[in-house]
Coordinates of C-alpha atoms in Angstrom, one line a residue:
X1 CA 29.5 198.0 1.9
X2 CA 28.1 195.8 -0.8
X3 CA 29.4 192.4 -2.0
X4 CA 31.6 192.6 -5.0
X5 CA 29.7 191.7 -8.2
X6 CA 30.9 188.4 -9.6
X7 CA 33.1 187.8 -6.5
X8 CA 32.9 185.2 -3.8
X9 CA 29.3 184.1 -4.6
X10 CA 30.1 183.7 -8.3
X11 CA 33.2 181.7 -7.6
X12 CA 31.4 179.4 -5.2
X13 CA 28.6 178.9 -7.7
X14 CA 31.2 178.1 -10.4
X15 CA 33.0 175.6 -8.1
X16 CA 29.7 173.9 -7.1
X17 CA 28.8 173.4 -10.7
X18 CA 32.1 171.7 -11.4
X19 CA 32.3 169.8 -8.2
X20 CA 33.9 166.3 -8.4
X21 CA 31.7 163.7 -6.7
X22 CA 34.2 160.9 -6.8
X23 CA 38.0 160.6 -7.4
X24 CA 39.5 157.2 -8.2
X25 CA 42.4 155.8 -6.2
X26 CA 45.4 158.2 -6.4
X27 CA 48.1 157.1 -8.8
X28 CA 51.3 158.3 -7.2
X29 CA 53.4 160.7 -9.2
X30 CA 55.9 161.6 -6.5
X31 CA 59.2 159.8 -5.9
X32 CA 59.6 157.8 -2.7
X33 CA 61.8 159.1 0.0
X34 CA 64.0 156.3 1.3
X35 CA 65.7 157.1 4.6
X36 CA 68.0 154.0 4.6
X37 CA 70.5 152.7 2.2
X38 CA 70.0 149.1 1.0
X39 CA 72.5 147.8 3.6
X40 CA 70.8 149.8 6.4
X41 CA 67.4 148.5 5.3
X42 CA 68.7 144.9 5.5
X43 CA 70.1 145.5 9.0
X44 CA 66.7 146.8 10.1
X45 CA 65.0 143.8 8.6
X46 CA 67.5 141.5 10.3
X47 CA 66.7 143.0 13.7
X48 CA 63.0 142.3 13.1
X49 CA 63.9 138.7 12.2
X50 CA 65.9 138.3 15.4
X51 CA 62.9 139.5 17.4
X52 CA 60.7 136.8 15.8
X53 CA 63.3 134.0 15.9
X54 CA 64.8 134.6 19.3
X55 CA 62.2 136.4 21.4
X56 CA 59.1 135.3 19.7
X57 CA 55.6 136.7 19.7
X58 CA 52.6 135.5 21.7
X59 CA 49.5 134.2 19.9
X60 CA 46.9 133.9 22.7
X61 CA 44.6 131.6 20.9
X62 CA 44.7 127.8 20.9
X63 CA 43.5 127.4 17.3
X64 CA 46.2 129.8 16.1
X65 CA 48.8 127.9 18.1
X66 CA 47.8 124.7 16.5
X67 CA 47.9 126.3 13.0
X68 CA 51.4 127.6 13.7
X69 CA 52.6 124.2 14.9
X70 CA 51.3 122.6 11.7
X71 CA 53.1 125.3 9.7
X72 CA 56.4 124.4 11.3
X73 CA 56.9 127.3 13.7
X74 CA 58.7 126.8 17.1
X75 CA 55.9 126.9 19.7
X76 CA 56.3 127.0 23.5
X77 CA 53.0 127.5 25.2
X78 CA 51.6 130.7 23.6
X79 CA 55.0 131.9 22.5
X80 CA 55.6 131.4 18.7
X81 CA 59.1 131.8 17.3
X82 CA 59.2 131.9 13.5
X83 CA 62.2 131.1 11.4
X84 CA 62.9 133.9 8.9
X85 CA 62.7 131.6 5.9
X86 CA 59.3 130.2 7.0
X87 CA 58.1 133.8 7.7
X88 CA 59.2 135.2 4.4
X89 CA 57.9 132.2 2.4
X90 CA 54.5 132.9 4.0
X91 CA 54.6 136.7 3.5
X92 CA 55.5 136.2 -0.2
X93 CA 52.1 134.5 -0.6
X94 CA 50.2 137.7 0.2
X95 CA 49.2 139.7 -3.0
X96 CA 51.1 142.8 -3.9
X97 CA 47.9 144.7 -4.9
X98 CA 44.4 144.3 -3.7
X99 CA 41.1 145.1 -5.4
X100 CA 38.2 145.9 -3.1
X101 CA 34.9 145.8 -4.8
X102 CA 32.2 148.3 -4.0
X103 CA 28.5 147.7 -4.6
X104 CA 28.8 150.4 -7.2
X105 CA 31.4 148.9 -9.6
X106 CA 32.5 152.4 -10.6
X107 CA 33.8 152.9 -7.0
X108 CA 35.7 149.6 -6.8
X109 CA 39.3 150.4 -5.7
X110 CA 42.7 148.8 -6.2
X111 CA 45.5 149.6 -3.8
X112 CA 49.1 148.7 -3.6
X113 CA 52.1 149.6 -5.7
X114 CA 51.8 153.3 -6.6
X115 CA 48.0 153.5 -5.8
X116 CA 46.7 155.1 -2.6
X117 CA 43.2 155.3 -1.1
X118 CA 41.9 157.5 1.7
X119 CA 39.3 156.6 4.3
X120 CA 37.7 158.4 7.2
X121 CA 38.6 158.3 10.9
X122 CA 37.8 155.2 12.9
X123 CA 36.5 154.2 16.3
X124 CA 35.7 157.4 18.3
X125 CA 33.1 157.1 21.1
X126 CA 32.4 160.9 21.0
X127 CA 31.5 163.5 18.4
X128 CA 32.0 167.2 18.2
X129 CA 28.5 167.9 16.8
X130 CA 27.0 170.5 14.5
X131 CA 26.6 172.9 17.4
X132 CA 30.2 172.4 18.5
X133 CA 29.3 170.3 21.5
X134 CA 31.2 167.2 22.6
X135 CA 29.0 164.3 23.4
X136 CA 28.6 160.5 23.1
X137 CA 28.2 159.3 19.5
X138 CA 24.8 157.9 18.4
X139 CA 23.6 155.8 15.5
X140 CA 22.2 159.0 13.9
X141 CA 25.7 160.4 14.0
X142 CA 27.1 157.2 12.4
X143 CA 24.5 157.5 9.6
X144 CA 25.4 161.2 9.1
X145 CA 29.1 160.4 8.7
X146 CA 28.3 157.6 6.3
X147 CA 26.5 160.1 4.2
X148 CA 29.3 162.6 4.4
X149 CA 31.9 159.9 3.4
X150 CA 29.7 159.0 0.5
X151 CA 29.7 162.6 -0.7
X152 CA 33.4 163.3 -0.1
X153 CA 35.3 163.2 -3.4
X154 CA 38.6 161.8 -2.1
X155 CA 37.1 159.3 0.3
X156 CA 37.6 156.0 -1.5
X157 CA 35.8 153.8 1.1
X158 CA 32.9 154.8 3.4
X159 CA 35.0 153.6 6.3
X160 CA 34.3 151.3 9.2
X161 CA 33.6 152.5 12.8
X162 CA 33.0 156.1 11.7
X163 CA 32.0 156.6 15.4
X164 CA 30.8 154.3 18.1
X165 CA 27.0 154.5 18.3
X166 CA 26.8 154.4 22.1
X167 CA 23.0 154.3 22.0
X168 CA 23.1 150.8 20.4
X169 CA 24.0 147.8 22.6
X170 CA 27.4 146.3 21.8
X171 CA 26.2 142.8 20.7
X172 CA 24.0 144.3 18.0
X173 CA 25.9 147.5 17.2
X174 CA 27.9 146.0 14.4
X175 CA 24.7 145.0 12.6
X176 CA 23.5 148.6 12.5
X177 CA 26.9 150.0 11.5
X178 CA 27.3 147.5 8.7
X179 CA 23.8 148.2 7.4
X180 CA 24.4 152.0 7.5
X181 CA 27.7 151.6 5.6
X182 CA 25.9 149.6 2.9
X183 CA 22.7 151.6 2.8
X184 CA 23.9 155.2 2.8
X185 CA 26.9 154.8 0.6
X186 CA 27.8 152.7 -2.5
X187 CA 31.6 152.7 -1.8
X188 CA 33.4 149.8 -0.3
X189 CA 33.2 149.4 3.5
X190 CA 35.1 148.0 6.5
X191 CA 33.9 145.1 8.7
X192 CA 33.5 144.3 12.4
X193 CA 36.4 142.7 14.3
X194 CA 35.3 142.6 18.0
X195 CA 34.4 138.9 17.9
X196 CA 34.3 135.9 15.6
X197 CA 30.6 136.1 15.4
X198 CA 30.6 139.8 14.4
X199 CA 33.1 139.1 11.7
X200 CA 31.0 136.3 10.4
X201 CA 27.9 138.6 10.4
X202 CA 29.9 141.1 8.3
X203 CA 30.7 138.4 5.7
X204 CA 27.1 137.2 5.7
X205 CA 25.8 140.7 5.1
X206 CA 28.4 141.2 2.3
X207 CA 27.1 138.0 0.7
X208 CA 23.6 139.4 0.7
X209 CA 24.9 142.3 -1.2
X210 CA 27.3 140.6 -3.6
X211 CA 26.4 136.9 -3.6
X212 CA 28.1 134.0 -1.9
X213 CA 30.4 133.0 -4.8
X214 CA 31.5 136.5 -5.5
X215 CA 32.5 137.1 -1.9
X216 CA 34.4 133.8 -1.8
X217 CA 36.4 134.7 -4.9
X218 CA 36.7 138.5 -4.4
X219 CA 37.5 141.0 -1.7
X220 CA 34.6 143.3 -0.7
X221 CA 35.6 144.4 2.8
X222 CA 38.7 145.5 4.6
X223 CA 39.0 145.1 8.4
X224 CA 41.4 146.0 11.1
X225 CA 43.4 143.6 13.2
X226 CA 45.4 145.4 16.0
X227 CA 48.4 143.7 17.5
X228 CA 48.7 144.5 21.2
X229 CA 52.2 145.9 21.3
X230 CA 54.5 144.7 22.6
X231 CA 54.4 141.3 20.8
X232 CA 50.9 140.0 21.5
X233 CA 48.2 138.9 19.1
X234 CA 45.1 138.2 21.2
X235 CA 42.2 135.8 20.6
X236 CA 39.7 138.5 19.6
X237 CA 41.8 139.8 16.8
X238 CA 42.9 136.3 15.7
X239 CA 39.3 135.1 15.6
X240 CA 38.4 138.0 13.2
X241 CA 41.6 137.3 11.1
X242 CA 40.6 133.6 10.8
X243 CA 37.1 134.5 9.5
X244 CA 38.2 137.2 7.1
X245 CA 41.3 135.4 5.7
X246 CA 39.3 132.2 5.2
X247 CA 36.7 134.3 3.3
X248 CA 39.2 136.1 1.1
X249 CA 38.6 139.4 2.8
X250 CA 41.4 141.9 3.4
X251 CA 42.9 142.6 6.8
X252 CA 44.9 145.5 8.0
X253 CA 47.6 144.1 10.2
X254 CA 48.2 147.0 12.5
X255 CA 50.3 147.1 15.6
X256 CA 48.9 149.9 17.8
X257 CA 52.1 151.7 18.5
X258 CA 52.6 154.1 21.3
X259 CA 56.3 154.8 20.7
X260 CA 58.2 155.0 23.9
X261 CA 55.5 153.1 25.9
X262 CA 54.6 150.0 23.9
X263 CA 57.9 150.1 22.0
X264 CA 61.5 151.2 22.8
X265 CA 62.0 155.0 23.1
X266 CA 63.7 155.0 19.7
X267 CA 62.3 155.7 16.2
X268 CA 64.2 152.9 14.5
X269 CA 63.8 150.6 17.4
X270 CA 60.0 151.1 17.4
X271 CA 59.9 150.2 13.7
X272 CA 62.0 147.0 14.2
X273 CA 59.4 145.8 16.7
X274 CA 56.2 146.9 14.8
X275 CA 57.7 145.3 11.7
X276 CA 58.0 142.0 13.4
X277 CA 54.5 142.2 14.8
X278 CA 52.9 143.2 11.5
X279 CA 54.8 140.6 9.5
X280 CA 53.7 137.9 12.0
X281 CA 50.1 138.9 11.4
X282 CA 50.5 138.9 7.6
X283 CA 52.1 135.4 7.7
X284 CA 49.4 134.1 10.0
X285 CA 46.7 135.1 7.4
X286 CA 48.6 133.0 4.8
X287 CA 48.6 130.0 7.2
X288 CA 44.9 130.3 7.3
X289 CA 44.5 130.7 3.6
X290 CA 47.4 131.1 1.2
X291 CA 47.0 134.2 -0.9
X292 CA 44.7 135.9 1.6
X293 CA 44.7 139.7 1.0
X294 CA 46.8 141.3 3.8
X295 CA 47.7 144.9 4.3
X296 CA 50.9 145.6 6.3
X297 CA 51.3 148.7 8.5
X298 CA 50.6 150.4 11.8
X299 CA 48.8 153.0 13.8
X300 CA 51.5 155.4 15.1
X301 CA 51.7 157.8 18.0
X302 CA 54.7 159.0 20.0
X303 CA 54.3 159.3 23.7
X304 CA 55.0 162.5 25.7
X305 CA 57.7 161.7 28.1
X306 CA 56.2 164.5 30.3
X307 CA 52.7 163.2 30.6
X308 CA 52.5 159.8 28.9
X309 CA 49.9 161.1 26.5
X310 CA 49.9 160.1 22.8
X311 CA 51.1 162.8 20.4
X312 CA 50.4 163.2 16.7
X313 CA 52.2 165.1 13.9
X314 CA 55.7 164.7 15.4
X315 CA 58.8 164.4 13.2
X316 CA 59.5 161.0 14.6
X317 CA 56.1 159.7 13.3
X318 CA 57.1 161.0 9.8
X319 CA 60.4 159.1 10.0
X320 CA 58.7 155.9 11.2
X321 CA 56.2 156.1 8.3
X322 CA 59.0 156.5 5.8
X323 CA 60.8 153.5 7.3
X324 CA 57.7 151.4 7.2
X325 CA 57.1 152.4 3.6
X326 CA 60.6 151.4 2.7
X327 CA 60.2 148.0 4.4
X328 CA 56.8 147.5 2.7
X329 CA 58.3 148.0 -0.7
X330 CA 61.0 145.5 0.2
X331 CA 58.4 142.9 1.1
X332 CA 56.1 143.9 -1.9
X333 CA 53.2 144.4 0.4
X334 CA 50.5 147.1 0.4
X335 CA 50.7 149.1 3.6
X336 CA 48.6 151.4 5.7
X337 CA 48.9 154.1 8.3
X338 CA 46.8 156.9 9.7
X339 CA 46.6 160.4 8.2
X340 CA 45.0 163.6 9.6
X341 CA 45.7 162.8 13.2
X342 CA 45.7 165.3 16.1
X343 CA 45.6 165.3 19.9
X344 CA 43.7 168.6 19.8
X345 CA 40.3 168.7 21.5
X346 CA 39.0 171.5 19.1
X347 CA 39.1 172.4 15.5
X348 CA 41.9 174.9 16.1
X349 CA 45.5 175.7 15.0
X350 CA 46.9 172.6 16.8
X351 CA 44.4 170.4 15.0
X352 CA 45.4 171.9 11.6
X353 CA 49.1 171.9 12.2
X354 CA 49.3 168.3 13.6
X355 CA 46.9 166.8 11.1
X356 CA 48.6 168.4 8.0
X357 CA 52.1 167.6 9.2
X358 CA 51.1 164.0 9.9
X359 CA 49.4 163.6 6.5
X360 CA 52.3 165.2 4.7
X361 CA 54.7 162.6 6.1
X362 CA 52.3 159.9 5.1
X363 CA 52.1 161.2 1.6
X364 CA 55.9 161.4 1.3
X365 CA 56.2 157.9 2.7
X366 CA 53.9 156.4 0.1
X367 CA 51.2 154.6 2.1
X368 CA 48.6 152.7 0.1
X369 CA 45.7 152.7 2.6
X370 CA 45.4 155.8 4.7
X371 CA 42.9 155.5 7.5
X372 CA 41.7 158.4 9.6
X373 CA 41.9 161.1 7.0
X374 CA 38.7 163.0 8.0
X375 CA 37.3 164.1 11.4
X376 CA 39.9 162.8 13.7
X377 CA 40.3 164.7 17.1
X378 CA 41.6 164.0 20.6
X379 CA 43.7 161.0 19.7
X380 CA 40.8 159.2 18.0
X381 CA 38.4 159.8 20.9
X382 CA 36.3 162.3 19.0
X383 CA 34.9 162.5 15.5
X384 CA 34.2 166.1 14.5
X385 CA 31.6 167.1 11.9
X386 CA 33.5 170.3 11.1
X387 CA 36.9 168.7 10.9
X388 CA 35.5 166.0 8.7
X389 CA 34.5 168.6 6.1
X390 CA 37.7 170.6 6.4
X391 CA 39.8 167.4 6.2
X392 CA 37.9 166.1 3.2
X393 CA 38.8 169.2 1.3
X394 CA 42.4 168.9 2.4
X395 CA 42.5 165.4 1.1
X396 CA 41.5 166.6 -2.4
X397 CA 44.5 168.8 -2.2
X398 CA 46.8 166.0 -0.9
X399 CA 45.5 163.9 -3.7
X400 CA 46.5 166.5 -6.3
X401 CA 49.9 166.9 -4.6
X402 CA 50.4 163.2 -4.6
X403 CA 49.7 162.9 -8.3
X404 CA 52.7 165.0 -9.1
X405 CA 53.2 167.3 -12.1
X406 CA 51.4 167.3 -15.4
X407 CA 54.5 167.6 -17.5
X408 CA 52.6 167.8 -20.9
X409 CA 51.5 171.4 -20.0
X410 CA 54.9 172.9 -20.8
X411 CA 54.5 173.2 -24.6
X412 CA 51.1 175.0 -24.3
X413 CA 52.5 177.3 -21.6
X414 CA 55.4 178.4 -23.8
X415 CA 52.9 179.2 -26.5
X416 CA 50.9 181.4 -24.0
X417 CA 54.1 183.2 -23.1
X418 CA 54.8 183.9 -26.8
X419 CA 51.3 185.4 -27.2
X420 CA 51.6 187.8 -24.2
X421 CA 53.4 191.1 -24.2
X422 CA 56.1 191.8 -21.6
X423 CA 54.5 193.6 -18.6
X424 CA 51.0 192.3 -19.6
X425 CA 48.9 189.5 -18.1
X426 CA 47.6 186.1 -19.1
X427 CA 44.0 186.5 -17.9
X428 CA 42.5 186.7 -21.4
X429 CA 44.7 184.3 -23.3
X430 CA 43.3 181.3 -25.0
X431 CA 45.5 179.1 -22.8
X432 CA 44.1 180.6 -19.6
X433 CA 40.5 180.4 -20.8
X434 CA 41.1 176.7 -21.6
X435 CA 42.8 175.7 -18.4
X436 CA 41.7 178.1 -15.6
X437 CA 39.2 175.6 -14.0
X438 CA 41.7 172.8 -13.7
X439 CA 45.0 174.7 -13.4
X440 CA 45.0 175.4 -9.7
X441 CA 42.8 173.9 -6.9
X442 CA 40.6 176.5 -5.3
X443 CA 39.3 175.4 -1.9
X444 CA 35.8 176.3 -0.7
X445 CA 36.4 176.1 3.0
X446 CA 39.6 178.1 3.3
X447 CA 38.9 181.8 3.1
X448 CA 41.1 183.9 0.9
X449 CA 38.9 187.1 0.7
X450 CA 39.9 190.5 2.0
X451 CA 39.2 191.3 5.6
X452 CA 36.3 193.5 4.5
X453 CA 34.7 190.8 2.4
X454 CA 35.2 188.2 5.1
X455 CA 33.6 190.6 7.7
X456 CA 30.7 191.3 5.4
X457 CA 30.1 187.6 4.8
X458 CA 29.8 187.0 8.6
X459 CA 33.4 186.8 9.8
X460 CA 33.1 183.0 10.1
X461 CA 36.1 181.1 11.3
X462 CA 37.2 177.7 9.9
X463 CA 35.3 175.7 12.5
X464 CA 32.1 177.5 11.7
X465 CA 32.6 177.1 8.0
X466 CA 33.2 173.4 8.5
X467 CA 30.1 172.9 10.6
X468 CA 28.0 174.9 8.1
X469 CA 29.4 172.7 5.2
X470 CA 28.5 169.5 7.1
X471 CA 24.9 170.7 7.7
X472 CA 24.6 171.7 4.1
X473 CA 25.9 168.4 2.8
X474 CA 23.5 166.5 5.0
X475 CA 20.6 168.6 3.8
X476 CA 21.5 168.0 0.2
X477 CA 22.3 164.3 0.6
X478 CA 20.7 162.0 -1.9
X479 CA 21.0 158.3 -1.2
X480 CA 22.6 156.0 -3.8
X481 CA 20.3 153.4 -5.2
X482 CA 20.1 150.1 -3.4
X483 CA 18.1 147.1 -4.8
X484 CA 15.0 146.8 -2.7
X485 CA 15.3 143.0 -2.4
X486 CA 18.9 143.4 -1.0
X487 CA 17.7 146.1 1.4
X488 CA 14.9 143.8 2.7
X489 CA 17.2 140.8 3.0
X490 CA 19.7 142.9 5.0
X491 CA 16.9 144.1 7.4
X492 CA 15.6 140.5 7.7
X493 CA 19.1 139.3 8.5
X494 CA 19.5 142.0 11.2
X495 CA 16.1 141.2 12.7
X496 CA 16.9 137.5 12.9
X497 CA 20.3 138.1 14.5
X498 CA 18.9 140.5 17.0
X499 CA 16.3 138.0 18.1
X500 CA 19.1 135.5 18.7
X501 CA 21.0 138.1 20.6
X502 CA 18.0 138.8 22.8
X503 CA 17.8 141.7 25.3
X504 CA 21.6 142.0 25.8
X505 CA 22.5 145.6 26.8
X506 CA 26.3 145.3 27.1

């Protein structure tokens, strides 16, 4: 059997020639789905206020406690109880939209309101590599994922901890990750949060790229601060918050929710708690610096009552995201959640079903900052090369879905119908020839050929196609330009810091 002339190869060539290299933040064209009436939403808000006023939340950091006392909160030991009026006055100081500057100004992003950005998965200590083998992540893997994120059209930031490079000692790991994010991509990046010093190093490296004054007045990084649910903000996270908020850098205030384990075994009860936790973080950032950019939200999983394992893609997660989105719009805060999440260990049917169902709920809920949209496996323990590429293509489709309809097409379409005879076709009409490239998204990594064509082309499954696509993208990668003086200054900063760190190996 011979390949069909002008078939798959021609279509792939055509798509590669019209490939989009960067898509701006998604402007939402879909309506929001509100699960609660106005009265029900106020009741949920009131429950969260009761948690903060009556139960309180622990801030396990002496400096944070002193700041809360000065702000007028009720403090007993490490337990902080916050009056709702004080809380909401502080939350109101956070900006409704946030602009995050990239070293390439064309890739600067604004999120909040109806704008959404997508970013890769975060934090895995393992990779599923180009041979399909699960192993510990390395700095070479980290660099590879930075390159892939740079090339992915719908990735609006390079990301943060794309994977944990286990071959680099922890005290110096953040330096190499920050450098790789800056060097191998010109999109905005995320900073280190595992200590005050590492957050300070991130700000210092950003200043080398952008200049001191620019960083002081503008946001160039976004970093995660995880609340330890239930109801604890620890000193490590708070130290990072203090650094970034004081430097005008954005923070994702993210309760790490294992619903049923770290929250009540209730969808709406879990949201009442995480809402209190996230709002307390947003408010604390305003205590540090009024107007500090703060992104409200959460990382969500439900817990299997059979095994205690976290689950992704469940209906309850969709409901929680919709509730959080409705609350965020009430508070006029940009909000985050996680997208293409799965508990699967392989790039298989479970990975596809869970990730797509999880992300569809996120899209309907209207999140502004969607983390973990590419590569996520095994409950965030593994970053997959194959799934990264498959997910990146899916995110282009989710982007198009989220944009909604192009309603201006209707008049031209009616003209095309008038020009065609009943029982005919539209393949040769002027309207089709004008619009065929943009009318319908045609994915590269999902196979739609006949069984015979698919067999002739090697009978490759989705996992194989994803790994092949990753290898091809890495072969074809071309680095974005970086000013040589900035590169040298970053390397000198890293060298100086590593000398201070010494021979630490942990």
